[in-house]
PDB file of C-alpha atoms in Angstrom:
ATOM      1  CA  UNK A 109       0.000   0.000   0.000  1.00 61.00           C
ATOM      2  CA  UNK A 110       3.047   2.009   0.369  1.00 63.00           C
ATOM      3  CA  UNK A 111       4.170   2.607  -2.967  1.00 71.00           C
ATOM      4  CA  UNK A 112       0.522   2.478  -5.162  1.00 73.00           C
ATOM      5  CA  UNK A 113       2.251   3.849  -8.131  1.00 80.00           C
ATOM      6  CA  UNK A 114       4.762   1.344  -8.756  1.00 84.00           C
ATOM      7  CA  UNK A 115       3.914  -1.292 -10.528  1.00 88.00           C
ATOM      8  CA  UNK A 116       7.144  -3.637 -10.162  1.00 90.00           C
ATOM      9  CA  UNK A 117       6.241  -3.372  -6.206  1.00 94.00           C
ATOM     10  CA  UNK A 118       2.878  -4.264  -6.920  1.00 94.00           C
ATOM     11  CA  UNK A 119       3.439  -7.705  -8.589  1.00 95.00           C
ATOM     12  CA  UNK A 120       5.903  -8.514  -5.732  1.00 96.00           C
ATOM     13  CA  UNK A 121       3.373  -7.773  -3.601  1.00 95.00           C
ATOM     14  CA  UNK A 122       0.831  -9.892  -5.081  1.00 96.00           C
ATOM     15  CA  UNK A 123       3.282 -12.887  -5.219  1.00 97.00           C
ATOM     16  CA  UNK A 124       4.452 -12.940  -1.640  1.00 97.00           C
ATOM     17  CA  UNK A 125       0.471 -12.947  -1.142  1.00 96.00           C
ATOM     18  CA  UNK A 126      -0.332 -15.402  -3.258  1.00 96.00           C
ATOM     19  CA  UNK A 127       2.222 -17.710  -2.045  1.00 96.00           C
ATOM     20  CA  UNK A 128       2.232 -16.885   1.254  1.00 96.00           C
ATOM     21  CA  UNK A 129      -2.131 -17.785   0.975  1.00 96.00           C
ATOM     22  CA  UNK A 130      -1.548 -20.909  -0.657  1.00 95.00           C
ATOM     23  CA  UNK A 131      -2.612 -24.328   1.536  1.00 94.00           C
ATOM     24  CA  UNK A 132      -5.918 -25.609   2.428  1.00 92.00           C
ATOM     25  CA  UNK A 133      -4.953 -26.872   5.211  1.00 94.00           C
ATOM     26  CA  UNK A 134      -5.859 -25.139   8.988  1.00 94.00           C
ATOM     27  CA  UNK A 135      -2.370 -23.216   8.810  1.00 96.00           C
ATOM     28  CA  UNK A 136      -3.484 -22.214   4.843  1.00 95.00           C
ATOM     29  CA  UNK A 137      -6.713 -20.643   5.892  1.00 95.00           C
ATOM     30  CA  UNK A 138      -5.530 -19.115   8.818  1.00 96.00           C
ATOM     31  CA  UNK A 139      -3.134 -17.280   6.532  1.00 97.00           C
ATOM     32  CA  UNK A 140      -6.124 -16.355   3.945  1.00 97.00           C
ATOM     33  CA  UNK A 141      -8.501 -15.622   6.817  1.00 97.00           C
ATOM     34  CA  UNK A 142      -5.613 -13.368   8.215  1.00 97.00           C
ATOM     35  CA  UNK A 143      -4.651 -11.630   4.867  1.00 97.00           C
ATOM     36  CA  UNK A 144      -8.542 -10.826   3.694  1.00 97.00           C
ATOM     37  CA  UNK A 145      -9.208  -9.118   7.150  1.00 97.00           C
ATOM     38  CA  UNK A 146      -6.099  -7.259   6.525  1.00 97.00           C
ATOM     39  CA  UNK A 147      -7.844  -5.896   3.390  1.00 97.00           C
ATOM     40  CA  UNK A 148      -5.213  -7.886   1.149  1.00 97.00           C
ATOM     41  CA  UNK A 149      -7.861  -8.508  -1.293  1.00 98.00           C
ATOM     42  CA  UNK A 150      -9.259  -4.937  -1.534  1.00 98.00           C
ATOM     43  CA  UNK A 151      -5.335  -3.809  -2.066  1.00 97.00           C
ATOM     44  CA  UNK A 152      -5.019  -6.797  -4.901  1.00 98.00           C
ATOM     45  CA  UNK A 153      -7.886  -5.227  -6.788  1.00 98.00           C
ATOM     46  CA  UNK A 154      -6.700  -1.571  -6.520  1.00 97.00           C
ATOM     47  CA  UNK A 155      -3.147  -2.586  -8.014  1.00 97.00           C
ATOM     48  CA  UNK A 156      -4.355  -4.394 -10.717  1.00 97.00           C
ATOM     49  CA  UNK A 157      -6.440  -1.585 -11.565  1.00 97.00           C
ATOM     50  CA  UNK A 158      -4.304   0.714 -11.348  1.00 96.00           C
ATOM     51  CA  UNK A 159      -1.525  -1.252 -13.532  1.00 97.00           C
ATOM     52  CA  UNK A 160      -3.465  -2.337 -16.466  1.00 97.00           C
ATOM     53  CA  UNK A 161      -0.882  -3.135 -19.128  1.00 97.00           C
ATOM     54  CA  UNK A 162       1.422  -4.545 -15.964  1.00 98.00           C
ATOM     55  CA  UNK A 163       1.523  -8.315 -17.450  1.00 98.00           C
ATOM     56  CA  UNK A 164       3.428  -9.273 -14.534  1.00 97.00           C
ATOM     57  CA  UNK A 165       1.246  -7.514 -11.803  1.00 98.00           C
ATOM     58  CA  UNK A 166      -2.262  -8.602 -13.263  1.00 98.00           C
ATOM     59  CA  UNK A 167      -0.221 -12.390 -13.373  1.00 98.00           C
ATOM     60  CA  UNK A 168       0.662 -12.441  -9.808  1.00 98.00           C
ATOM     61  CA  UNK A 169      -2.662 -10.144  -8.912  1.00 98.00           C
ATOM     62  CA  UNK A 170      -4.959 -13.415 -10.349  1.00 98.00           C
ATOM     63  CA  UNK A 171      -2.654 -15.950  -8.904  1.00 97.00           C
ATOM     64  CA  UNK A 172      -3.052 -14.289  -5.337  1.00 98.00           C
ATOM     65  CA  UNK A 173      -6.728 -13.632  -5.655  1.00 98.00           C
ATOM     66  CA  UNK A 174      -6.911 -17.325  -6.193  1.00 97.00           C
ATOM     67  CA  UNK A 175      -5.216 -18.577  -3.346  1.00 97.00           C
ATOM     68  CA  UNK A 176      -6.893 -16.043  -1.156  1.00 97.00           C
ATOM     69  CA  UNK A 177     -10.444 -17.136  -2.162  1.00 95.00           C
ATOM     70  CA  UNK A 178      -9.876 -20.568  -2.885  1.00 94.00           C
ATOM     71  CA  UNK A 179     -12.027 -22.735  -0.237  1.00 89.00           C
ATOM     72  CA  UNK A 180     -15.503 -23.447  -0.618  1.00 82.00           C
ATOM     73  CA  UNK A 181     -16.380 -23.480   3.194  1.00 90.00           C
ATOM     74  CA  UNK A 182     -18.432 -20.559   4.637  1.00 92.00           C
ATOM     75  CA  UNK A 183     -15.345 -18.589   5.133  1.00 95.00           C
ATOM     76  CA  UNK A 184     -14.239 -19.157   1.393  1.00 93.00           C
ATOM     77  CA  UNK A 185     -17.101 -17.695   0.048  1.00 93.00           C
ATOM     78  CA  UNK A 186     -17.245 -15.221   1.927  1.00 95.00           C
ATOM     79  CA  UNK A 187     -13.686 -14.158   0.525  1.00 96.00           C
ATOM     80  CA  UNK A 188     -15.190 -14.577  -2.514  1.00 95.00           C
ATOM     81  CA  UNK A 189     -17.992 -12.444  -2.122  1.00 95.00           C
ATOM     82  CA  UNK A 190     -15.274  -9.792  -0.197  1.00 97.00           C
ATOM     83  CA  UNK A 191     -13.544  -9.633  -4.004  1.00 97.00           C
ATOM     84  CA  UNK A 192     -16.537  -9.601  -5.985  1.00 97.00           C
ATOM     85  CA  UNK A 193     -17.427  -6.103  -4.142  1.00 97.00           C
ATOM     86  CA  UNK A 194     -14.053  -5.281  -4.209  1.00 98.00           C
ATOM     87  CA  UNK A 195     -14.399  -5.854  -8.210  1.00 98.00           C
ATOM     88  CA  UNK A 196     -11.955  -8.176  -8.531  1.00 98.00           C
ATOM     89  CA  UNK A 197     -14.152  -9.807 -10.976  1.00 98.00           C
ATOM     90  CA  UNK A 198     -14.074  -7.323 -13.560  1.00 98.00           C
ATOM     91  CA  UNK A 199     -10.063  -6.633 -12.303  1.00 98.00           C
ATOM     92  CA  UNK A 200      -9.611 -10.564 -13.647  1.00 98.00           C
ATOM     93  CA  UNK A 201     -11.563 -10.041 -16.739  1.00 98.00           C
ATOM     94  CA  UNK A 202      -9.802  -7.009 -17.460  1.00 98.00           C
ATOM     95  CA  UNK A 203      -6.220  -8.632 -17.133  1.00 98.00           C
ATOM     96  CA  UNK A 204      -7.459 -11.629 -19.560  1.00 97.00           C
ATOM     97  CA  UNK A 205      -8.286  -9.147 -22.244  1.00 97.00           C
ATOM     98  CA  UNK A 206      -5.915  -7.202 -21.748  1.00 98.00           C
ATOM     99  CA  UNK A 207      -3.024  -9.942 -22.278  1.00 97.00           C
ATOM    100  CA  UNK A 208      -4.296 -12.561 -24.439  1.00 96.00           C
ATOM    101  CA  UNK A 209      -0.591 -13.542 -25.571  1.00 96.00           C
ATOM    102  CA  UNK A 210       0.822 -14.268 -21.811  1.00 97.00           C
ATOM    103  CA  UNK A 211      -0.083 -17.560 -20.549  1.00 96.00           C
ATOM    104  CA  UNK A 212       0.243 -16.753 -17.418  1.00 96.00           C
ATOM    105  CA  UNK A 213      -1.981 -14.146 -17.241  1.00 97.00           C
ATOM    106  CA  UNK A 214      -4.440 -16.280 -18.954  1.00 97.00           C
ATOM    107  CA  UNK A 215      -3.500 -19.181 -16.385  1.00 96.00           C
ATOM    108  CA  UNK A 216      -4.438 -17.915 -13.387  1.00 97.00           C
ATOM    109  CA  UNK A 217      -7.161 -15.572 -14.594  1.00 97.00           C
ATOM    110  CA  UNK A 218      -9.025 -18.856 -15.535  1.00 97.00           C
ATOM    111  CA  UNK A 219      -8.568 -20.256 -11.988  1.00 96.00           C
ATOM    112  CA  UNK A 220      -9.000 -16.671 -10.287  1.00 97.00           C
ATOM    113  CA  UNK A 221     -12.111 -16.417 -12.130  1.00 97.00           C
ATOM    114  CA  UNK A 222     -13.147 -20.431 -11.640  1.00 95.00           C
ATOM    115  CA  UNK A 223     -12.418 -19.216  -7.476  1.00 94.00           C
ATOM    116  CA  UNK A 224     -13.968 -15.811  -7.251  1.00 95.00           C
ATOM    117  CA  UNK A 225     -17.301 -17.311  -9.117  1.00 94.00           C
ATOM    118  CA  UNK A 226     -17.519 -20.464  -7.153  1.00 89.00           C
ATOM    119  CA  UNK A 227     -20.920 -21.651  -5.079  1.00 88.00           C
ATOM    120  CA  UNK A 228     -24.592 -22.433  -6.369  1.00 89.00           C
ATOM    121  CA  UNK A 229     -26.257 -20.193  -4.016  1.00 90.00           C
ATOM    122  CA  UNK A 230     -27.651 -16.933  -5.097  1.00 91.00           C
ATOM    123  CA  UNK A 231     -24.672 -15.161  -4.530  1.00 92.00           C
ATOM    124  CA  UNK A 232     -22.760 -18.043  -6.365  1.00 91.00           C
ATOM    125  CA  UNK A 233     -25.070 -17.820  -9.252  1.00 93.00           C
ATOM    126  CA  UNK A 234     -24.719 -13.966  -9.356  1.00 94.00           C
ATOM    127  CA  UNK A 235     -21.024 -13.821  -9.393  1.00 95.00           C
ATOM    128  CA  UNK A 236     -20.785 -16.499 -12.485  1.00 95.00           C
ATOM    129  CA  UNK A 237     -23.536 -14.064 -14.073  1.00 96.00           C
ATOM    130  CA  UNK A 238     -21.548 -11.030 -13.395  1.00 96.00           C
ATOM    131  CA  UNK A 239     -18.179 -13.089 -15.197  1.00 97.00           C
ATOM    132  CA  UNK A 240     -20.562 -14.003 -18.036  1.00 96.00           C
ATOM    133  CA  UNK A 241     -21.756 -10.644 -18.634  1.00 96.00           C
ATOM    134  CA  UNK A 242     -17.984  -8.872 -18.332  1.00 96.00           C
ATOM    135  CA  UNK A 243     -17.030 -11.358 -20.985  1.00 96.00           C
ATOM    136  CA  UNK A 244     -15.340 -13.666 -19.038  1.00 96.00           C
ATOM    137  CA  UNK A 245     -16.907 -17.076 -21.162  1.00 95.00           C
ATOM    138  CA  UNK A 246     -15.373 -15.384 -24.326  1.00 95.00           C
ATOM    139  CA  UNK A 247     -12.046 -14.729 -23.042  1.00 95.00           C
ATOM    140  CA  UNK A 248     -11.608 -18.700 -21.336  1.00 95.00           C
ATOM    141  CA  UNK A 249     -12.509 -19.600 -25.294  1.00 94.00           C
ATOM    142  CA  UNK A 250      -9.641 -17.553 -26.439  1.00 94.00           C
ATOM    143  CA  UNK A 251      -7.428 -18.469 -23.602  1.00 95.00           C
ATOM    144  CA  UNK A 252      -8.248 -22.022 -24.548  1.00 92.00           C
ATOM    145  CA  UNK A 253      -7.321 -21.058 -28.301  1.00 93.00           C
ATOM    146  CA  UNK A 254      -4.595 -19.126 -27.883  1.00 93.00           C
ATOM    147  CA  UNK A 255      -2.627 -21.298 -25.533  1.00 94.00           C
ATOM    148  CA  UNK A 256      -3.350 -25.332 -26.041  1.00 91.00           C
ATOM    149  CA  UNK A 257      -0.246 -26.531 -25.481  1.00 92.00           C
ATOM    150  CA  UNK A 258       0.877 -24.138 -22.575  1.00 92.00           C
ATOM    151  CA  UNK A 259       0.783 -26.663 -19.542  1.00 86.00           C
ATOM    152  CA  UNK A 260      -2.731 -25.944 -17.260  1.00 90.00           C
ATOM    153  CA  UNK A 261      -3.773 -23.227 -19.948  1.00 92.00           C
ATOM    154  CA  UNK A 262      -6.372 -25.590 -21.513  1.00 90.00           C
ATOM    155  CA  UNK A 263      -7.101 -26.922 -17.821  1.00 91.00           C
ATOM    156  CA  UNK A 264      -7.976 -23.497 -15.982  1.00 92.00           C
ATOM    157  CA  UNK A 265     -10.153 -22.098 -19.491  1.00 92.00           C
ATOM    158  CA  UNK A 266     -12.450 -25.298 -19.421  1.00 92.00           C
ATOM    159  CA  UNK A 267     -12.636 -25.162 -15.386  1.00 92.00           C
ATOM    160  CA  UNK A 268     -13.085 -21.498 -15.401  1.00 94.00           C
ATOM    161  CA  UNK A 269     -16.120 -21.687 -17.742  1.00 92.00           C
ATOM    162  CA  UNK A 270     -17.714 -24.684 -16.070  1.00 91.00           C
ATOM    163  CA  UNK A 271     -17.454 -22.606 -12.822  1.00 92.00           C
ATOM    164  CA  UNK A 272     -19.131 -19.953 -14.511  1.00 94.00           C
ATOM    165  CA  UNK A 273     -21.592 -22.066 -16.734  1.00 92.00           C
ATOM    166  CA  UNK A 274     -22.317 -23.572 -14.103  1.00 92.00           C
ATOM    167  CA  UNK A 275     -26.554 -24.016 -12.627  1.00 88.00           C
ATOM    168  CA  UNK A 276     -29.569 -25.004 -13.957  1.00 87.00           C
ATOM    169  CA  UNK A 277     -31.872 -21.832 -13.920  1.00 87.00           C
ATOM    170  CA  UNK A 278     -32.168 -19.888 -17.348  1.00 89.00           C
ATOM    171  CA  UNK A 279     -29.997 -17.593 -16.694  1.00 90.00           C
ATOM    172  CA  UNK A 280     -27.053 -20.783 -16.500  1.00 89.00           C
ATOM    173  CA  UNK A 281     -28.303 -22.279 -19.572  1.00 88.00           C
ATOM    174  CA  UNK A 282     -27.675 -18.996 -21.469  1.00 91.00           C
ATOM    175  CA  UNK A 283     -24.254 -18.893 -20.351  1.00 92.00           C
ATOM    176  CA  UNK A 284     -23.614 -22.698 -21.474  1.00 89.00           C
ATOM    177  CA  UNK A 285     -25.211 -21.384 -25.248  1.00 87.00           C
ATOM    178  CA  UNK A 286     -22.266 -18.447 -24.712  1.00 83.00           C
ATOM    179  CA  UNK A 287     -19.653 -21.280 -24.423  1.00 79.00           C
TER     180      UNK A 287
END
């Protein structure tokens, strides 16, 4: 939070986070419980808005989103739904279009995305919608097409849209036409 306008600080940031947030174990969720009430997510989303073309940043900004909302347990969810308002949904759309060529970017955008839109509860349901209608079906496609042979590339892109196809109500069955 120190240094907002520097984008080489930003990424670092975002990978000590991400690694640092990685584990499911009780130790692993400690750490994400610990880092989203420290308003780690919140600061995620602000860099990689503010550091658009930042490859690097929005790489390490998806991979630590993530790890910090991975878990779908009450608390996991909750993370989730902290980044949705935080608009880290739109942040990870944003870095997939925005670097179609790096497969990182488009590596763990597909899993931040697959994370962040996780559940089938209404709030579930409304964060795949919210992917859906940012573009985020359409950019897992191109990821998938840009990318097959990039190790977990193809992987991520078909679990990010079935995260975000996901449901049964009309609204899901429009997003599976989208796909």
């Amino acid at each position: 939070r120190a240094h907002p306008q520097e984008a080489g600080v930003q990424a670092e940031g975002c990978a000590v986070l991400g690694n640092a947030c990685y584990g499911t174990d009780a130790a692993g969720r400690a750490r994400k419980q610990r880092a989203a009430a420290a308003g780690a997510i919140e600061a995620v989303v602000v860099a990689m808005q503010a550091h658009p073309q930042a490859a690097g940043l929005q790489e390490h900004g998806c991979g630590a989103l993530t790890n910090v909302c991975s878990g779908d347990d009450a608390a996991g969810r909750a993370r989730s739904q902290r980044a949705a308002d935080a608009g880290a949904i739109e942040a990870i759309v944003a870095a997939l279009q925005a670097h179609p060529q790096v497969a990182g970017v488009q590596q763990d955008g597909c899993l931040a995305m697959a994370n962040v839109c996780v559940g089938s509860d209404a709030t579930g349901l409304a964060h795949k919608q919210r992917a859906a209608d940012a573009g985020g079906i359409e950019l897992a496609v191109t990821a998938l097409q840009a990318h097959p042979q990039v190790a977990g590339v193809p992987q991520l892109g078909c679990w990010a849209m079935g995260s975000v196809c996901f449901g049964t109500d009309a609204a899901a069955l429009a997003r599976k036409q989208r796909a």
